[in-house]
CSV table of C-alpha atoms and ligand atoms in Angstrom, one decimal:
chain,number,residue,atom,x,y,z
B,1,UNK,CA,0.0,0.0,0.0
B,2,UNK,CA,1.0,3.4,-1.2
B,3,UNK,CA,0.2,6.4,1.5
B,4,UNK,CA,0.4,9.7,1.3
B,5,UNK,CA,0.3,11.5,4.8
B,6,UNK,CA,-0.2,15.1,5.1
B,7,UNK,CA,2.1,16.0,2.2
B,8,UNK,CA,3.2,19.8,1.4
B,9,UNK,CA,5.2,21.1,-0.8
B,10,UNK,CA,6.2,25.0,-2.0
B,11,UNK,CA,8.1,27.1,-4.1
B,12,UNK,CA,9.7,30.3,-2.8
B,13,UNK,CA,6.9,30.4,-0.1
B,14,UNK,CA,4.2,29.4,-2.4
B,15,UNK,CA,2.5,26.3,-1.8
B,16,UNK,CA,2.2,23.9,-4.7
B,17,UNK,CA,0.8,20.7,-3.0
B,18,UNK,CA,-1.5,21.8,0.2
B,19,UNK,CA,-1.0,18.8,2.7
B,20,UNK,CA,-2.8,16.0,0.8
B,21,UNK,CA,-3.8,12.8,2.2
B,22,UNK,CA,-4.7,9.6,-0.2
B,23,UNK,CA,-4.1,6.1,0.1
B,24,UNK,CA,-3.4,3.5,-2.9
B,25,UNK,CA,-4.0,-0.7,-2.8
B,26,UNK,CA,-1.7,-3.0,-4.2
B,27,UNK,CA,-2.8,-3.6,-7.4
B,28,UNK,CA,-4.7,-0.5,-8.1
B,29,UNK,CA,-4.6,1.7,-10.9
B,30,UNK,CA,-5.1,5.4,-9.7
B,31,UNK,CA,-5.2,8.3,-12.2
B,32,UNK,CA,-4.2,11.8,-10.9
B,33,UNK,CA,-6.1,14.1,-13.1
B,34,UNK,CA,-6.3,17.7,-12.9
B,35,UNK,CA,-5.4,20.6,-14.7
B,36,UNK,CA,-2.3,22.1,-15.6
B,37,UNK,CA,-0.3,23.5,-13.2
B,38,UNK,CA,-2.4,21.7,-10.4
B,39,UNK,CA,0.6,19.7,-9.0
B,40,UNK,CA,-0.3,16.4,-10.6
B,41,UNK,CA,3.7,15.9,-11.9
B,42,UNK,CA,5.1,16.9,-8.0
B,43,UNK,CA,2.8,14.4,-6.1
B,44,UNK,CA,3.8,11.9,-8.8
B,45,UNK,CA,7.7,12.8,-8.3
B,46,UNK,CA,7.8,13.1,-4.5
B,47,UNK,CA,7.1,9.1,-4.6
B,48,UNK,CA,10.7,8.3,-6.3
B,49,UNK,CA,12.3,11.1,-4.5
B,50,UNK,CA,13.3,13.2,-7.9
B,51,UNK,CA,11.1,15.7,-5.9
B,52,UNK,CA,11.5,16.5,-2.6
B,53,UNK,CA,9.1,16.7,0.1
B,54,UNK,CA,8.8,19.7,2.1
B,55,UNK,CA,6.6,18.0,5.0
B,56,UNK,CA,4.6,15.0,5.4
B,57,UNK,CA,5.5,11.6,4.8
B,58,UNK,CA,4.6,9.0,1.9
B,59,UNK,CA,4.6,5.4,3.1
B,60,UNK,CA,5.0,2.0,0.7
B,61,UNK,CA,3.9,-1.2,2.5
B,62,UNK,CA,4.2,0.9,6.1
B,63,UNK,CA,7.9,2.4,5.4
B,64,UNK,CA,8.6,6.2,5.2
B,65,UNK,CA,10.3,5.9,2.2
B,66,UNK,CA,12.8,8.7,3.5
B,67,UNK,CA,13.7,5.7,5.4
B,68,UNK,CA,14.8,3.1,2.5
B,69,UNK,CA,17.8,3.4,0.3
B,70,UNK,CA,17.1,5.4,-2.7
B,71,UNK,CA,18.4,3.5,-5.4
B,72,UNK,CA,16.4,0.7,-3.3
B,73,UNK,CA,13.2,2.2,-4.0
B,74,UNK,CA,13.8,3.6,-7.4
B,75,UNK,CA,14.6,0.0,-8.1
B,76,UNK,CA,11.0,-0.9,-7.0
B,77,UNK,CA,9.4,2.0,-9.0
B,78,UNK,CA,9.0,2.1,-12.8
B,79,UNK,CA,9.4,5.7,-14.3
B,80,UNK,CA,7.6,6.4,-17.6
B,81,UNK,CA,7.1,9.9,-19.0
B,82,UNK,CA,6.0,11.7,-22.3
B,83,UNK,CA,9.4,12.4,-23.7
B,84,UNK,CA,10.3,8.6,-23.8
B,85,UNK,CA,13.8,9.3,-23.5
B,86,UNK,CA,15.3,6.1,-24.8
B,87,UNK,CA,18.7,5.5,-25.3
B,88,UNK,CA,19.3,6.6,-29.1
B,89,UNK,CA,22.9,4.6,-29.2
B,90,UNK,CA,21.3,1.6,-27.6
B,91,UNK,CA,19.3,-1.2,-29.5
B,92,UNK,CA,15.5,-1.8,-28.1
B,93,UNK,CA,17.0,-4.9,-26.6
B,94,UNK,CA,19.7,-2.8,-24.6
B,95,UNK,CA,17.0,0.1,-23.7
B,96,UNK,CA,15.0,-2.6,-22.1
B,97,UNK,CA,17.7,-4.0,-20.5
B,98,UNK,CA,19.3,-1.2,-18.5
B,99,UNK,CA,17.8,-2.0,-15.1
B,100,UNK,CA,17.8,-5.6,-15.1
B,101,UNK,CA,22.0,-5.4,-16.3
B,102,UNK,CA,22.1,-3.1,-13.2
B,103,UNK,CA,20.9,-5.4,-11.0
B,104,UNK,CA,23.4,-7.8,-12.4
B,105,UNK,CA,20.7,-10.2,-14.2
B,106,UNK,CA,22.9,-12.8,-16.0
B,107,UNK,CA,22.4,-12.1,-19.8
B,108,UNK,CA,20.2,-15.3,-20.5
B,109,UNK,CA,17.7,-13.8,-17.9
B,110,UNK,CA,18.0,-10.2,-19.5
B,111,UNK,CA,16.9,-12.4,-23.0
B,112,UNK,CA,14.5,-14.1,-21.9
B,113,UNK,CA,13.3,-10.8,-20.4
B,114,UNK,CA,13.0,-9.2,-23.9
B,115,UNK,CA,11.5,-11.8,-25.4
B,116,UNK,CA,9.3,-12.2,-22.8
B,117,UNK,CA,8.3,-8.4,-23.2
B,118,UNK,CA,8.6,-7.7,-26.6
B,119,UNK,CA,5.6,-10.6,-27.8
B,120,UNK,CA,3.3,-9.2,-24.9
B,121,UNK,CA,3.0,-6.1,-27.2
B,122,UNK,CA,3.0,-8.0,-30.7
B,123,UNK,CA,6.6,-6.9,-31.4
B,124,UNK,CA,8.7,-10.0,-32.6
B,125,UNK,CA,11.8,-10.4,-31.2
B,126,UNK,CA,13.3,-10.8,-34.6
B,127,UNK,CA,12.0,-8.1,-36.1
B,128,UNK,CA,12.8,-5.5,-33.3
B,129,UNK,CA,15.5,-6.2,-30.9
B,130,UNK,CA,18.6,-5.1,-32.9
B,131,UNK,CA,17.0,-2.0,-33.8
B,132,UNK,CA,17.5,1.5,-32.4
B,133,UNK,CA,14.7,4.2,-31.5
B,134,UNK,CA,15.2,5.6,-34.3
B,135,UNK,CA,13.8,3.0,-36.8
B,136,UNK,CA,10.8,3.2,-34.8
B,137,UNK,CA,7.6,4.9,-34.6
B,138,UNK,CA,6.5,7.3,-32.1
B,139,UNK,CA,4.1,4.7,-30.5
B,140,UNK,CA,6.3,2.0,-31.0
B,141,UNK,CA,8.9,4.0,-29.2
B,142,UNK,CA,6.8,4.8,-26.4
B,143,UNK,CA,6.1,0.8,-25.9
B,144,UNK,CA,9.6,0.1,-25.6
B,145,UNK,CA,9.5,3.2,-22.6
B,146,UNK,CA,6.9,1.3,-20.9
B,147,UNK,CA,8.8,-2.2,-21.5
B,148,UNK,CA,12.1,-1.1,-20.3
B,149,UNK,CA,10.1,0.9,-16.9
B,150,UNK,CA,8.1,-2.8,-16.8
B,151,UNK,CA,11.5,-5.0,-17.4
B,152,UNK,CA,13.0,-5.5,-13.9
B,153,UNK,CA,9.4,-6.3,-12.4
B,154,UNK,CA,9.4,-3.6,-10.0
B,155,UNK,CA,5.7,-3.7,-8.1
B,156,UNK,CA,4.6,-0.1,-8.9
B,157,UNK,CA,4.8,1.9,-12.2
B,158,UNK,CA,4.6,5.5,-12.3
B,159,UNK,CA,3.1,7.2,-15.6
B,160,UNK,CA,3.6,11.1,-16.4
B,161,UNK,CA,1.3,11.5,-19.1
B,162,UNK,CA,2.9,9.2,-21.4
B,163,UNK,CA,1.0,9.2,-24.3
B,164,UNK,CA,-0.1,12.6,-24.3
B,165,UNK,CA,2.2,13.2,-27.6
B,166,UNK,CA,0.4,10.1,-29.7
B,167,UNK,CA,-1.5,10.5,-32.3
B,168,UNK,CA,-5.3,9.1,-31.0
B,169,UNK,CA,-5.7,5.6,-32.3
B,170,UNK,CA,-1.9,4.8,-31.1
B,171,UNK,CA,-2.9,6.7,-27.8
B,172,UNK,CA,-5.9,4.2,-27.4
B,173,UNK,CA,-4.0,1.0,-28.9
B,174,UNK,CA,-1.5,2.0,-25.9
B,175,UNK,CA,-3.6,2.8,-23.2
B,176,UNK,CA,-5.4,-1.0,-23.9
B,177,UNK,CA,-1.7,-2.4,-24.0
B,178,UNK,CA,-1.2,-0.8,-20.3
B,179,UNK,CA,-4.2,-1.8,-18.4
B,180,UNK,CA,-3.9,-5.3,-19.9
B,181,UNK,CA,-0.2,-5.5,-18.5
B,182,UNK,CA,-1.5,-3.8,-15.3
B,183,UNK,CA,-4.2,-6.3,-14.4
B,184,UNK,CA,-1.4,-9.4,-15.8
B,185,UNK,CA,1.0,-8.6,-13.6
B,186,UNK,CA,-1.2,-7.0,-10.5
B,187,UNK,CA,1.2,-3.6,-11.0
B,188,UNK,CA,0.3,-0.6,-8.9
B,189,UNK,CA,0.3,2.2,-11.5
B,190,UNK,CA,-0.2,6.1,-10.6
B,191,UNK,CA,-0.7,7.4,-13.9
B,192,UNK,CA,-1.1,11.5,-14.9
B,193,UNK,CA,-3.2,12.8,-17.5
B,194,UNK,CA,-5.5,15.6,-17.9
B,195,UNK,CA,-7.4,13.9,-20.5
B,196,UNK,CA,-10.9,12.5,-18.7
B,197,UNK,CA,-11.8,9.9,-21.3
B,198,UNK,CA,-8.5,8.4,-20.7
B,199,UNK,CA,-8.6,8.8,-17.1
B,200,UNK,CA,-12.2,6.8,-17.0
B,201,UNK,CA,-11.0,4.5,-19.1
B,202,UNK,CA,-8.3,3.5,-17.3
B,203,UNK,CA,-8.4,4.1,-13.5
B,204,UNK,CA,-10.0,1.9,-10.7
B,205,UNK,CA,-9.9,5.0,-9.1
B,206,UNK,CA,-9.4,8.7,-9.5
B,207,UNK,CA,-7.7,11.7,-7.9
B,208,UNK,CA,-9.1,14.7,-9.1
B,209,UNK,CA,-6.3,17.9,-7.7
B,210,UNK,CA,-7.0,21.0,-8.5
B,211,UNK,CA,-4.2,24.2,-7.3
B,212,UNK,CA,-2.7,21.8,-4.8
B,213,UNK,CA,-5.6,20.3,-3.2
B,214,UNK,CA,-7.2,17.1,-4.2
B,215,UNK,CA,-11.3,18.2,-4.9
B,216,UNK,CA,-12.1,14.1,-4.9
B,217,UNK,CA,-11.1,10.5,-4.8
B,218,UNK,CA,-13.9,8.2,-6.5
B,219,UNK,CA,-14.5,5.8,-9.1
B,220,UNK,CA,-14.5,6.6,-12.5
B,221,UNK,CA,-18.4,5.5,-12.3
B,222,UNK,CA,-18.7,8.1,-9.1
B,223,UNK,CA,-17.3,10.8,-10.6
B,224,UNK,CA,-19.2,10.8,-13.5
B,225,UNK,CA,-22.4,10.6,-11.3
B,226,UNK,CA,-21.7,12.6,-8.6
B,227,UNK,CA,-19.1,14.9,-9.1
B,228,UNK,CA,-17.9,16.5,-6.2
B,229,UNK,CA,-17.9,20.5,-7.8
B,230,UNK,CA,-18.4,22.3,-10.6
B,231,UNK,CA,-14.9,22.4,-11.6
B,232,UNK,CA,-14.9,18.6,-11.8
B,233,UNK,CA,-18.0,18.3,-14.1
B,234,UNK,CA,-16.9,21.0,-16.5
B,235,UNK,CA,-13.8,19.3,-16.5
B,236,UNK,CA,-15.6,15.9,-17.7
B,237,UNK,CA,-17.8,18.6,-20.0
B,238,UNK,CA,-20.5,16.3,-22.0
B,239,UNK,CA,-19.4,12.8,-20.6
B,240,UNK,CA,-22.6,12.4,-18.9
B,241,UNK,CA,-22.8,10.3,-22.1
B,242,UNK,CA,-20.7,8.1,-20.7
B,243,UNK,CA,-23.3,7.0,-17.6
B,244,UNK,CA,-24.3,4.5,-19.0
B,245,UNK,CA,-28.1,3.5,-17.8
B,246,UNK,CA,-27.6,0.4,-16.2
B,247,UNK,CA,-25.7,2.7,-13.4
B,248,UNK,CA,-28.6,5.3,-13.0
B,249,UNK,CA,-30.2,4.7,-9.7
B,250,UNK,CA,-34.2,6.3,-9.5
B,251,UNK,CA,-32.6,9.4,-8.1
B,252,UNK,CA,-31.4,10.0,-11.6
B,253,UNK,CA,-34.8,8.9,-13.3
B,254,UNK,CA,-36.9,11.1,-11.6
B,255,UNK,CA,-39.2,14.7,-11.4
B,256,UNK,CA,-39.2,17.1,-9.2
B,257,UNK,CA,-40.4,18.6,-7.3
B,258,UNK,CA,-43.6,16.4,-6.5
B,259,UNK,CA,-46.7,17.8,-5.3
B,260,UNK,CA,-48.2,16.1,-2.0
B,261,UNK,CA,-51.2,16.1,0.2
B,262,UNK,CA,-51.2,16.4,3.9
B,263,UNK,CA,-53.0,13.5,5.8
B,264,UNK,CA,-55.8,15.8,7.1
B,265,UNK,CA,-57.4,16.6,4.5
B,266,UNK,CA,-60.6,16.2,3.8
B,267,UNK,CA,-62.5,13.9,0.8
B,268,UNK,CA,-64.6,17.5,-1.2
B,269,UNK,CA,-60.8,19.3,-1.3
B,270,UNK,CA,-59.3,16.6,-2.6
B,271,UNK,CA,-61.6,16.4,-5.4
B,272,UNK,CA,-61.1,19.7,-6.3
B,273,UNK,CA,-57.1,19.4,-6.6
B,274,UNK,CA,-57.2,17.0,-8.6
B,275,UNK,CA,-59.9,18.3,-10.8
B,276,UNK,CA,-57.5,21.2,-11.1
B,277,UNK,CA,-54.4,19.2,-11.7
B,278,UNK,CA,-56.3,16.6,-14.0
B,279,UNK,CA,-54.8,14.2,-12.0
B,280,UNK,CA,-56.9,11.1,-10.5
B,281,UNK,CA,-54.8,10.5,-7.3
B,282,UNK,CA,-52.6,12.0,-4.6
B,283,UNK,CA,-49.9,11.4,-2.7
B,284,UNK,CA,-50.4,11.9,0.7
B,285,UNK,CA,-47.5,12.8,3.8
B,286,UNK,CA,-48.0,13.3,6.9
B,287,UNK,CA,-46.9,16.7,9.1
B,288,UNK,CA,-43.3,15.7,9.2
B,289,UNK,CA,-43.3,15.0,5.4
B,290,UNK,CA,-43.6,11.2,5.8
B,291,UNK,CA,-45.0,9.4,3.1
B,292,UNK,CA,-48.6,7.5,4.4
B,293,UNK,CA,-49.9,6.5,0.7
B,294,UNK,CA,-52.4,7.3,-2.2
B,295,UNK,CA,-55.4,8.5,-2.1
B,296,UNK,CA,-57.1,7.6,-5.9
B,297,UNK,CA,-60.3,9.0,-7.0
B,298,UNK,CA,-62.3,5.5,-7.2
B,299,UNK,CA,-61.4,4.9,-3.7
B,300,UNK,CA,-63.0,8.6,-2.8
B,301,UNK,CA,-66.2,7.9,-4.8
B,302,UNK,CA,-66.9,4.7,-3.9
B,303,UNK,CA,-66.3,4.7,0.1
B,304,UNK,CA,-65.8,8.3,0.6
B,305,UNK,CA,-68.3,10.7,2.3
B,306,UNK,CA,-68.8,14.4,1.9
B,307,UNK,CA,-67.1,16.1,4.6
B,308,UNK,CA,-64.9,13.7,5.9
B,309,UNK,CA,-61.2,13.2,6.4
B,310,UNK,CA,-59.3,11.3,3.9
B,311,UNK,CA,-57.1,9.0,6.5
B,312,UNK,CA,-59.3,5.8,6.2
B,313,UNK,CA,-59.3,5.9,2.1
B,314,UNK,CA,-55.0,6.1,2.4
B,315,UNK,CA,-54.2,3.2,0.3
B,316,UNK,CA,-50.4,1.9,1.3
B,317,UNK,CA,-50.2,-0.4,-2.0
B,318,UNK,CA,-48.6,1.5,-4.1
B,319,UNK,CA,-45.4,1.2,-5.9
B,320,UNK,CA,-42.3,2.9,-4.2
B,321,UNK,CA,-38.7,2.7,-4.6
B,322,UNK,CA,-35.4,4.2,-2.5
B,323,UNK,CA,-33.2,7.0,-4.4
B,324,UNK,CA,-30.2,4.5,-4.2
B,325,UNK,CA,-32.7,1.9,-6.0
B,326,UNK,CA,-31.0,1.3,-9.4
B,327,UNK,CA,-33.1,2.4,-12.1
B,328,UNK,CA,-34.2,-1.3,-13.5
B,329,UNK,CA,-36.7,-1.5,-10.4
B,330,UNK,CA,-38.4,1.6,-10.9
B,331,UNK,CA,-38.5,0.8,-14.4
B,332,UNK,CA,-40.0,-2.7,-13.9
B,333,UNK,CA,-42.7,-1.1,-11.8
B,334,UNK,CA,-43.8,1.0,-14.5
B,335,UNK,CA,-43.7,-1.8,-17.0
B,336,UNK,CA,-45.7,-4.4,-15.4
B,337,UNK,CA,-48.1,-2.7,-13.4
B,338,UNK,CA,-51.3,-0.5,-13.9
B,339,UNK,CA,-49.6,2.3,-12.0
B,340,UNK,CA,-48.7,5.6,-14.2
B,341,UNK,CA,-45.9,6.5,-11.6
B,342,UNK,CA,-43.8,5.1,-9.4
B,343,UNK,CA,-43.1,6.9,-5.9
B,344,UNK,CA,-38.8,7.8,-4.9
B,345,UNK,CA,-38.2,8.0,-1.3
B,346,UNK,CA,-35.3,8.8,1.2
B,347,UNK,CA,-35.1,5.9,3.4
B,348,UNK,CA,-36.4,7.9,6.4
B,349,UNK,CA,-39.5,7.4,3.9
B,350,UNK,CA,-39.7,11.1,2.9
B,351,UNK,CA,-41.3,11.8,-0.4
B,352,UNK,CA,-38.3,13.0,-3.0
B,353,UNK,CA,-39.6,13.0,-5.9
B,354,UNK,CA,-41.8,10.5,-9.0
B,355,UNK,CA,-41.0,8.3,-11.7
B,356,UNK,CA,-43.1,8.5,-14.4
B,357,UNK,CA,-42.9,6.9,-18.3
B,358,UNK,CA,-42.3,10.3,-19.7
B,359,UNK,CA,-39.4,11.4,-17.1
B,360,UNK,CA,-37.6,7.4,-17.3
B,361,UNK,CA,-38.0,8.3,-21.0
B,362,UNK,CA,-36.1,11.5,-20.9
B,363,UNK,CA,-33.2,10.7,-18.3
B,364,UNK,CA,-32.7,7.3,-20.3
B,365,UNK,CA,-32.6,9.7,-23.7
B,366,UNK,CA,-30.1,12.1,-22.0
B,367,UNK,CA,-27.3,9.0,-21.4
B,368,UNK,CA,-28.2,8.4,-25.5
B,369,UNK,CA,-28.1,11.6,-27.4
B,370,UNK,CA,-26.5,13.9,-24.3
B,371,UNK,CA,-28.2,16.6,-22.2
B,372,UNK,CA,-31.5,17.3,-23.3
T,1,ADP,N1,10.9,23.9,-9.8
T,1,ADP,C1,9.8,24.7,-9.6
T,1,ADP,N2,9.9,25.9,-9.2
T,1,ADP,C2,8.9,26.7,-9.0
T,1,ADP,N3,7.6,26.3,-9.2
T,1,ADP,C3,7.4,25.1,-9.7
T,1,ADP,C4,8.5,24.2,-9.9
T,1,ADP,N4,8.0,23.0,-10.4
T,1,ADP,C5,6.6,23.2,-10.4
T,1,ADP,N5,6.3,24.4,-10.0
T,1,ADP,C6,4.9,24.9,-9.9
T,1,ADP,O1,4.2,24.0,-9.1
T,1,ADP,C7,2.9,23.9,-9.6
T,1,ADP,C8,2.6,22.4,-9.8
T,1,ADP,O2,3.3,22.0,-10.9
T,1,ADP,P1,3.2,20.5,-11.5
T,1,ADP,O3,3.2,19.5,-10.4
T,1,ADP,O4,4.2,20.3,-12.6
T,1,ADP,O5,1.7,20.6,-12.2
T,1,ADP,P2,1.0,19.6,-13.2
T,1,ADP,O6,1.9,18.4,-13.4
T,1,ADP,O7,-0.3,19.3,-12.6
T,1,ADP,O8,0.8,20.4,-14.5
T,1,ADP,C9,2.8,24.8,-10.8
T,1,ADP,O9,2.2,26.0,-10.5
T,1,ADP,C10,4.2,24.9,-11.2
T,1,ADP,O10,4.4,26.2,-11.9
T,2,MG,MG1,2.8,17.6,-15.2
């Protein structure tokens, strides 16, 4: 586990980093995201010591890492960064090899290494061992960075927006190539970008930092529901797109505000609201807002009398669903039974809001075409 504990960090009395606090599993891929300038690339860099922490302390499996021998924890930390910075007098075989030769790996293990990395990104050994960077492609080039950060099997991999210079479909080719070698080999990777489709693409979970503070921590899925501020959901601009329905919950399916009855009133008034409304039944709370159940318009004119209170005519059968509720149940409701709407409450039972065909059909419409 990777822990970050109170960490600051300023420039000339300016504060860059404003004592952050985040904590990473083993095995989990977090994306720091952010814009630029928000100190994405100095919490990234204070991990392998390149930058140095003012105060604070970052932890790796419970050690201060101020504690452990540098070239020791470098060792266990793979570096990869936009200007690949491969070794243009070294063959891709030697550029993937320069850690393992450090650590003295015999040269049939260093072999067996390349070989061994080269085919898990569809680059033949043959074909691409004995060249130099130069007789490569951008992307290609870039593979080899992530290969030779990758080669001495250190357990977590650092990313500073590495693709960031690729043309898209390389970018997106790459970014597959990553996450599959991520999951293979259960790597802990912090990766930077301040591109949000390749941030939900990628991360199990995300660190949104904005001017030295981090705004939120959440799931790809979270964010794009609930983002914590407006900065964070202009930041992910029209990517409510990218909720896809099967995550709404009836909070996102429903109207408001919804229009209620109190418990005390009385069987003539009713009528009359919903003659106004044209609507042929009520919902009906009591003083503290608590939902008690419909009253419908048959059950007024068949048992009702003039001048009475509605309480005995309260029917409780009547479709309701919790805000956390995914959507599907509402939905169901509204599919199979005679009811026109389906009642949303909090689950101290408070009346929040209605589902209705027409509102489903809209929220449902706006994870389609976009925000309607
Ligand atoms: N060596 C430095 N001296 C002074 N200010 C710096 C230095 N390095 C970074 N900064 C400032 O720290 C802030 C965070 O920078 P950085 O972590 O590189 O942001 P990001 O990677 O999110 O774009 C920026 O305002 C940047 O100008
Ligand atoms: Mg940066």
């Amino acid at each position: 586990m990777i822990e970050y504990k109170n960490i600051h960090k300023e420039y000339q009395g300016v504060s860059v980093i404003n004592n952050i606090n985040f904590k990473i599993n083993n095995g989990e891929f977090v994306v720091l995201i952010g814009p630029s300038g928000c100190g994405k690339t100095t919490t990234l860099k204070m991990l392998n010591r390149l930058i140095k922490i003012d105060s604070g302390e970052i932890y790796i499996d419970n050690k201060n890492i101020m504690e452990v021998d540098i070239e020791n924890l470098r060792r266990n930390i793979g570096y990869v960064i936009q200007q690949i910075g491969l070794f243009p007098n070294m063959t891709i075989e030697e550029n993937i090899c320069v850690v393992p030769k450090l650590l003295k790996w015999d040269k049939d293990k260093c072999n067996n290494r390349v070989h061994e990395l080269l085919s898990m990104v569809s680059m033949p050994y043959e074909q691409y061992a004995k060249k130099y960077p130069k007789e490569l492609s951008g992307g290609q080039q870039q593979r080899i960075g992530v290969l030779r950060a990758i080669a001495a099997k250190p357990p977590i991999i650092l990313m500073d927006e590495p693709f960031g210079a690729l043309d898209p479909i390389t970018r997106d080719i790459l970014q597959d190539e990553v996450k599959d070698l991520q999951k293979k080999l259960n790597l802990t990777v912090i990766f930077v970008t301040h591109d949000m489709d390749e941030a939900i693409k990628l991360a199990d979970t995300i660190i949104f930092m904005d001017k030295g503070d981090i705004l939120q921590i959440a799931s790809p899925e979270e964010m794009l529901r609930a983002p914590a501020n407006e900065i964070i959901s202009e930041f992910m601009g029209k990517r409510g797109n990218f909720l896809d329905a099967e995550n709404m919950a009836c909070s996102d399916l429903m109207r408001t505000p919804v229009f209620t009855i109190k418990d005390d009133k009385k069987t003539l008034e009713c009528i009359e609201i919903m003659k106004k409304r044209q609507i042929d039944s009520l919902i009906v709370v009591d003083k503290a807002g608590i939902f008690q159940g419909v009253v419908t318009i048959e059950s007024i004119r068949s048992k009702g009398k003039a001048g009475e209170k509605i309480n005995s005519l309260i029917s409780k059968d009547f479709p309701t669903v919790l805000q956390d509720d995914v959507g599907k149940t509402a939905f169901d409701l509204l599919m199979d039974k005679k009811y026109d709407y389906v009642i949303v409450l909090t689950r101290d039972n408070s009346v929040v809001g209605i589902i209705t065909k027409s509102s489903l059909a809209k929220a449902l419409a706006s994870v389609v075409w976009g925000e309607m």
